[in-house]
Amino acid sequence: METGLYPQRHRSHDVLRLAGWLLLVALGAGLTWYGFTWTEEGEQRTGASASVAASAPSAQSTPSAAAPSMSSAPLSGDVPQIVAGADGANVRTGPGTAYARLGYLEPGARAEVTGRDGKWWQIRYGDAPGWVFGELVTALEAGQSEPQAAATAAPAESPSAGVETWPAEVFQLINQVRAENGLPPDTYNETLERAAQLHGQDCQERGECDHSGSDGSNAETRIRRAGYDPAGQAEVLVYSSSPQAAVAWWMDEVPPDDWHRRTLLSTWVTEVGVAVVPTGRGDYYFIADFGRPN
């Protein structure tokens, strides 16, 4: 009987060995299937995330056609530039005076152009895009190193335009911006013009200009002295090179720091007179006196 037990024990070992091999094969197949399935799903998940990330910028840029120009990609040395005019130019976060002010370009300062929206140029300003009003700057073509002389000198010296017509042009531009803001036009008043002209001549003689006269007078005193009896009055002035640049400078303000802009758009004053007087330095004093008669 002892002899009969050995063959049975050997058969049991064979069965266990076969079961072990089958278990190893099954385990290997399971690991292979799991690894293949995990990798495939992982790649699918990764692909889906990449697709969403790639589509996000285009979804954000859809509302504005100008959005692609906001790219921060480096520009070549031949890109167009703008040069700030004699009054300099405020830099804003968007193409309009309602946008926040980022900073200021000094007269003669340059910046690379990255886009345009109507009369506004988009520029590279530090690490962020900025916007400047086109009337306050001169655009340079690619490769052009200096503004053309005619472009900068024409407003001051063009005999065909005639500086004598500039007060009327300023008046028209003031009423234009009033109309754009749904306001009635101001009326031109020659007595207010006389007050502005006398103050401009005083500024010319002194070589500087602000709202105080050389005799210490303020705007109300000068307006009354010229013969105008005001129930209300105001004055705006600027050193500038053209009527368009002067009015653009006055309007390029954001509340609450928009004293000049509010004066041009006021309903408290209803009449205006304008003077344009040479500074002797190639630009002009633009002075507008406003009033509402008693």
Short mmCIF file of C-alpha atoms in Angstrom, two decimals:
data_model
loop_
_atom_site.label_atom_id
_atom_site.label_comp_id
_atom_site.label_asym_id
_atom_site.label_seq_id
_atom_site.Cartn_x
_atom_site.Cartn_y
_atom_site.Cartn_z
CA MET A 1 0.00 0.00 0.00
CA GLU A 2 2.87 2.28 0.60
CA THR A 3 4.02 1.62 -2.96
CA GLY A 4 0.54 2.54 -4.26
CA LEU A 5 0.71 6.00 -2.53
CA TYR A 6 3.73 7.40 -4.46
CA PRO A 7 2.15 7.49 -7.92
CA GLN A 8 -0.86 9.34 -6.46
CA ARG A 9 1.38 11.94 -4.82
CA HIS A 10 3.20 12.53 -8.11
CA ARG A 11 -0.09 13.05 -9.88
CA SER A 12 -1.10 15.65 -7.28
CA HIS A 13 2.15 17.54 -7.88
CA ASP A 14 1.49 17.53 -11.60
CA VAL A 15 -1.99 18.89 -11.10
CA LEU A 16 -0.71 21.66 -8.84
CA ARG A 17 2.06 22.53 -11.28
CA LEU A 18 -0.43 22.73 -14.17
CA ALA A 19 -2.78 24.89 -12.10
CA GLY A 20 0.11 27.19 -11.22
CA TRP A 21 1.06 27.60 -14.87
CA LEU A 22 -2.55 28.30 -15.79
CA LEU A 23 -2.74 30.91 -13.03
CA LEU A 24 0.45 32.60 -14.24
CA VAL A 25 -0.82 32.65 -17.83
CA ALA A 26 -4.14 34.11 -16.73
CA LEU A 27 -2.40 36.71 -14.59
CA GLY A 28 -0.11 37.69 -17.45
CA ALA A 29 -3.01 38.02 -19.85
CA GLY A 30 -4.91 40.12 -17.33
CA LEU A 31 -1.98 42.48 -16.81
CA THR A 32 -1.51 42.83 -20.56
CA TRP A 33 -5.18 43.63 -21.11
CA TYR A 34 -5.22 46.13 -18.21
CA GLY A 35 -2.10 47.88 -19.42
CA PHE A 36 -3.40 48.19 -22.96
CA THR A 37 -6.81 49.46 -21.83
CA TRP A 38 -5.32 51.97 -19.33
CA THR A 39 -2.92 53.36 -21.93
CA GLU A 40 -5.63 53.74 -24.55
CA GLU A 41 -8.00 55.48 -22.14
CA GLY A 42 -5.20 57.69 -20.83
CA GLU A 43 -4.31 58.78 -24.34
CA GLN A 44 -7.97 59.48 -25.08
CA ARG A 45 -8.30 61.56 -21.93
CA THR A 46 -5.09 63.48 -22.73
CA GLY A 47 -6.25 64.11 -26.28
CA ALA A 48 -9.56 65.50 -25.07
CA SER A 49 -7.83 67.92 -22.66
CA ALA A 50 -5.53 69.17 -25.40
CA SER A 51 -8.50 69.77 -27.67
CA VAL A 52 -10.26 71.90 -25.03
CA ALA A 53 -7.12 73.89 -24.31
CA ALA A 54 -6.54 74.58 -27.99
CA SER A 55 -10.10 75.74 -28.55
CA ALA A 56 -10.23 78.05 -25.51
CA PRO A 57 -8.33 81.02 -27.02
CA SER A 58 -10.45 81.04 -30.17
CA ALA A 59 -13.61 81.00 -28.07
CA GLN A 60 -12.37 83.98 -26.07
CA SER A 61 -11.31 85.91 -29.16
CA THR A 62 -14.63 85.44 -30.98
CA PRO A 63 -16.34 88.63 -29.67
CA SER A 64 -13.61 90.94 -30.95
CA ALA A 65 -12.03 90.86 -34.38
CA ALA A 66 -9.11 92.83 -32.98
CA ALA A 67 -8.23 90.17 -30.40
CA PRO A 68 -5.52 88.46 -32.54
CA SER A 69 -3.53 91.69 -32.52
CA MET A 70 -3.21 91.38 -28.73
CA SER A 71 -0.64 88.62 -29.23
CA SER A 72 2.58 89.04 -27.29
CA ALA A 73 4.67 87.32 -29.96
CA PRO A 74 7.97 89.14 -30.62
CA LEU A 75 7.97 91.58 -33.51
CA SER A 76 10.67 92.07 -36.10
CA GLY A 77 12.76 95.20 -36.39
CA ASP A 78 10.82 96.32 -39.48
CA VAL A 79 7.39 96.58 -37.87
CA PRO A 80 5.57 99.92 -38.20
CA GLN A 81 5.93 102.42 -35.36
CA ILE A 82 4.19 105.52 -34.09
CA VAL A 83 5.84 108.70 -32.80
CA ALA A 84 4.03 110.82 -30.20
CA GLY A 85 3.35 114.40 -31.31
CA ALA A 86 4.07 117.68 -29.57
CA ASP A 87 1.38 117.05 -26.93
CA GLY A 88 2.38 113.48 -26.17
CA ALA A 89 -0.37 110.85 -25.94
CA ASN A 90 -2.20 108.98 -23.22
CA VAL A 91 -1.97 105.19 -23.45
CA ARG A 92 -5.21 103.36 -22.69
CA THR A 93 -6.35 99.77 -22.23
CA GLY A 94 -8.70 99.95 -25.20
CA PRO A 95 -9.55 102.02 -28.29
CA GLY A 96 -11.49 104.87 -26.68
CA THR A 97 -11.40 107.47 -23.93
CA ALA A 98 -13.75 105.35 -21.81
CA TYR A 99 -10.96 102.85 -21.24
CA ALA A 100 -8.58 103.12 -18.30
CA ARG A 101 -5.35 105.07 -18.69
CA LEU A 102 -2.23 102.88 -18.68
CA GLY A 103 0.34 105.65 -18.98
CA TYR A 104 1.65 108.43 -21.17
CA LEU A 105 3.97 108.73 -24.18
CA GLU A 106 6.19 111.79 -23.96
CA PRO A 107 6.45 114.01 -27.08
CA GLY A 108 8.72 112.26 -29.59
CA ALA A 109 8.45 108.87 -27.85
CA ARG A 110 8.10 105.84 -30.12
CA ALA A 111 6.20 102.58 -29.85
CA GLU A 112 5.71 99.50 -32.01
CA VAL A 113 2.31 99.16 -33.69
CA THR A 114 0.49 95.85 -33.15
CA GLY A 115 -3.00 96.68 -34.41
CA ARG A 116 -5.58 99.31 -35.28
CA ASP A 117 -9.23 100.07 -34.59
CA GLY A 118 -10.56 103.06 -36.50
CA LYS A 119 -8.59 106.15 -35.43
CA TRP A 120 -6.86 104.28 -32.59
CA TRP A 121 -3.49 102.52 -32.82
CA GLN A 122 -2.70 99.49 -30.71
CA ILE A 123 0.92 99.56 -29.51
CA ARG A 124 3.29 97.47 -27.45
CA TYR A 125 3.45 99.23 -24.08
CA GLY A 126 5.73 97.45 -21.64
CA ASP A 127 4.48 93.90 -21.23
CA ALA A 128 0.89 94.73 -22.20
CA PRO A 129 -0.90 96.06 -25.28
CA GLY A 130 -1.96 99.71 -25.15
CA TRP A 131 -3.97 102.08 -27.35
CA VAL A 132 -3.28 105.68 -28.44
CA PHE A 133 -5.43 108.10 -30.40
CA GLY A 134 -4.20 108.46 -33.99
CA GLU A 135 -4.57 112.25 -34.11
CA LEU A 136 -1.91 112.58 -31.38
CA VAL A 137 0.76 110.48 -33.07
CA THR A 138 2.50 110.05 -36.43
CA ALA A 139 2.67 106.59 -37.99
CA LEU A 140 5.95 105.42 -39.53
CA GLU A 141 6.00 102.89 -42.33
CA ALA A 142 8.12 99.76 -41.96
CA GLY A 143 11.77 100.71 -42.33
CA GLN A 144 11.10 104.47 -42.03
CA SER A 145 13.38 106.01 -39.39
CA GLU A 146 11.90 109.52 -39.11
CA PRO A 147 8.47 111.08 -39.66
CA GLN A 148 8.10 112.92 -42.92
CA ALA A 149 8.68 116.64 -42.44
CA ALA A 150 5.42 117.52 -44.18
CA ALA A 151 3.44 115.35 -41.79
CA THR A 152 4.68 117.17 -38.68
CA ALA A 153 5.13 120.69 -40.05
CA ALA A 154 1.92 121.03 -42.09
CA PRO A 155 -0.42 122.06 -39.24
CA ALA A 156 1.87 124.90 -38.16
CA GLU A 157 3.03 126.24 -41.49
CA SER A 158 0.57 125.30 -44.20
CA PRO A 159 -0.46 128.57 -45.87
CA SER A 160 -3.32 126.86 -47.68
CA ALA A 161 -5.04 125.83 -44.45
CA GLY A 162 -4.46 129.19 -42.76
CA VAL A 163 -4.08 129.45 -39.00
CA GLU A 164 -6.75 132.14 -39.07
CA THR A 165 -9.34 129.43 -39.82
CA TRP A 166 -8.33 127.28 -36.85
CA PRO A 167 -10.60 128.90 -34.25
CA ALA A 168 -13.58 128.08 -36.48
CA GLU A 169 -12.28 124.53 -36.91
CA VAL A 170 -11.96 124.09 -33.15
CA PHE A 171 -15.53 125.36 -32.73
CA GLN A 172 -16.79 122.89 -35.33
CA LEU A 173 -14.91 120.01 -33.68
CA ILE A 174 -16.34 120.92 -30.26
CA ASN A 175 -19.87 120.82 -31.65
CA GLN A 176 -19.04 117.57 -33.43
CA VAL A 177 -18.10 115.80 -30.20
CA ARG A 178 -21.17 117.31 -28.53
CA ALA A 179 -23.37 115.87 -31.29
CA GLU A 180 -21.69 112.48 -30.89
CA ASN A 181 -22.71 112.59 -27.23
CA GLY A 182 -26.30 113.61 -27.96
CA LEU A 183 -25.87 117.26 -26.92
CA PRO A 184 -27.03 120.47 -28.66
CA PRO A 185 -24.39 122.68 -30.29
CA ASP A 186 -22.77 125.61 -28.53
CA THR A 187 -23.14 129.10 -30.01
CA TYR A 188 -20.06 131.03 -31.10
CA ASN A 189 -19.50 134.30 -29.24
CA GLU A 190 -17.01 136.92 -30.42
CA THR A 191 -16.73 138.57 -27.00
CA LEU A 192 -15.56 135.26 -25.54
CA GLU A 193 -13.16 134.97 -28.48
CA ARG A 194 -11.74 138.40 -27.58
CA ALA A 195 -11.15 137.29 -24.00
CA ALA A 196 -9.40 134.13 -25.21
CA GLN A 197 -7.31 136.09 -27.73
CA LEU A 198 -6.09 138.62 -25.14
CA HIS A 199 -5.12 135.82 -22.79
CA GLY A 200 -3.30 134.05 -25.63
CA GLN A 201 -1.29 137.18 -26.41
CA ASP A 202 -0.42 137.53 -22.74
CA CYS A 203 0.78 133.88 -22.76
CA GLN A 204 2.81 134.56 -25.90
CA GLU A 205 4.59 137.50 -24.29
CA ARG A 206 5.36 135.49 -21.15
CA GLY A 207 6.42 132.38 -23.05
CA GLU A 208 4.12 130.16 -20.96
CA CYS A 209 0.43 129.68 -20.44
CA ASP A 210 -1.97 128.57 -17.72
CA HIS A 211 -5.30 129.80 -16.39
CA SER A 212 -3.71 132.71 -14.51
CA GLY A 213 -2.91 135.90 -16.39
CA SER A 214 0.31 137.84 -15.87
CA ASP A 215 -1.71 140.26 -13.70
CA GLY A 216 -3.14 137.39 -11.61
CA SER A 217 -6.49 137.40 -13.39
CA ASN A 218 -8.60 134.27 -13.70
CA ALA A 219 -10.90 133.25 -16.54
CA GLU A 220 -13.99 134.92 -15.07
CA THR A 221 -12.16 138.22 -14.58
CA ARG A 222 -10.86 138.21 -18.16
CA ILE A 223 -14.26 137.28 -19.59
CA ARG A 224 -15.96 140.11 -17.69
CA ARG A 225 -13.18 142.51 -18.64
CA ALA A 226 -13.83 141.72 -22.34
CA GLY A 227 -17.47 142.77 -21.88
CA TYR A 228 -19.25 139.43 -21.31
CA ASP A 229 -21.63 139.16 -18.33
CA PRO A 230 -21.59 135.44 -17.39
CA ALA A 231 -23.97 133.44 -15.26
CA GLY A 232 -21.37 130.71 -15.64
CA GLN A 233 -18.00 130.41 -17.35
CA ALA A 234 -15.11 127.99 -17.97
CA GLU A 235 -11.83 127.89 -19.87
CA VAL A 236 -9.76 125.14 -21.48
CA LEU A 237 -6.34 125.52 -23.05
CA VAL A 238 -3.54 123.38 -24.43
CA TYR A 239 -0.25 123.68 -26.32
CA SER A 240 -0.86 121.88 -29.61
CA SER A 241 -0.08 121.70 -33.32
CA SER A 242 -3.55 121.44 -34.90
CA PRO A 243 -7.24 121.90 -34.09
CA GLN A 244 -7.80 118.12 -34.26
CA ALA A 245 -4.97 117.39 -31.81
CA ALA A 246 -6.15 120.11 -29.42
CA VAL A 247 -9.74 118.84 -29.21
CA ALA A 248 -8.53 115.23 -29.04
CA TRP A 249 -6.34 116.14 -26.06
CA TRP A 250 -9.23 117.81 -24.26
CA MET A 251 -11.48 114.80 -24.89
CA ASP A 252 -8.88 112.16 -24.02
CA GLU A 253 -9.87 111.96 -20.36
CA VAL A 254 -11.73 109.44 -18.18
CA PRO A 255 -14.05 110.31 -15.27
CA PRO A 256 -13.58 111.53 -12.64
CA ASP A 257 -10.36 113.17 -13.93
CA ASP A 258 -12.03 114.66 -17.00
CA TRP A 259 -12.39 118.37 -16.29
CA HIS A 260 -11.62 119.44 -19.91
CA ARG A 261 -13.89 116.78 -21.38
CA ARG A 262 -16.77 117.74 -19.07
CA THR A 263 -16.36 121.39 -20.08
CA LEU A 264 -16.67 120.57 -23.78
CA LEU A 265 -19.74 118.43 -23.05
CA SER A 266 -21.31 120.81 -20.51
CA THR A 267 -24.92 121.96 -20.63
CA TRP A 268 -24.22 124.63 -18.00
CA VAL A 269 -22.30 126.79 -20.48
CA THR A 270 -23.83 127.39 -23.91
CA GLU A 271 -21.45 129.74 -25.77
CA VAL A 272 -17.78 129.59 -26.72
CA GLY A 273 -15.06 131.72 -28.26
CA VAL A 274 -11.71 130.33 -29.44
CA ALA A 275 -8.23 131.81 -29.93
CA VAL A 276 -5.14 130.21 -31.50
CA VAL A 277 -1.87 132.04 -30.80
CA PRO A 278 1.66 130.97 -31.86
CA THR A 279 3.95 129.99 -28.99
CA GLY A 280 7.11 130.92 -30.93
CA ARG A 281 8.33 127.32 -30.61
CA GLY A 282 6.53 125.83 -33.61
CA ASP A 283 3.22 125.03 -31.91
CA TYR A 284 0.25 127.08 -30.68
CA TYR A 285 -1.75 128.02 -27.62
CA PHE A 286 -5.32 126.82 -28.15
CA ILE A 287 -7.67 128.63 -25.75
CA ALA A 288 -11.44 128.20 -25.57
CA ASP A 289 -13.48 130.42 -23.26
CA PHE A 290 -17.02 129.21 -22.46
CA GLY A 291 -19.90 131.15 -20.98
CA ARG A 292 -23.60 131.25 -20.24
CA PRO A 293 -24.98 134.78 -20.37
CA ASN A 294 -27.08 136.33 -17.64
#
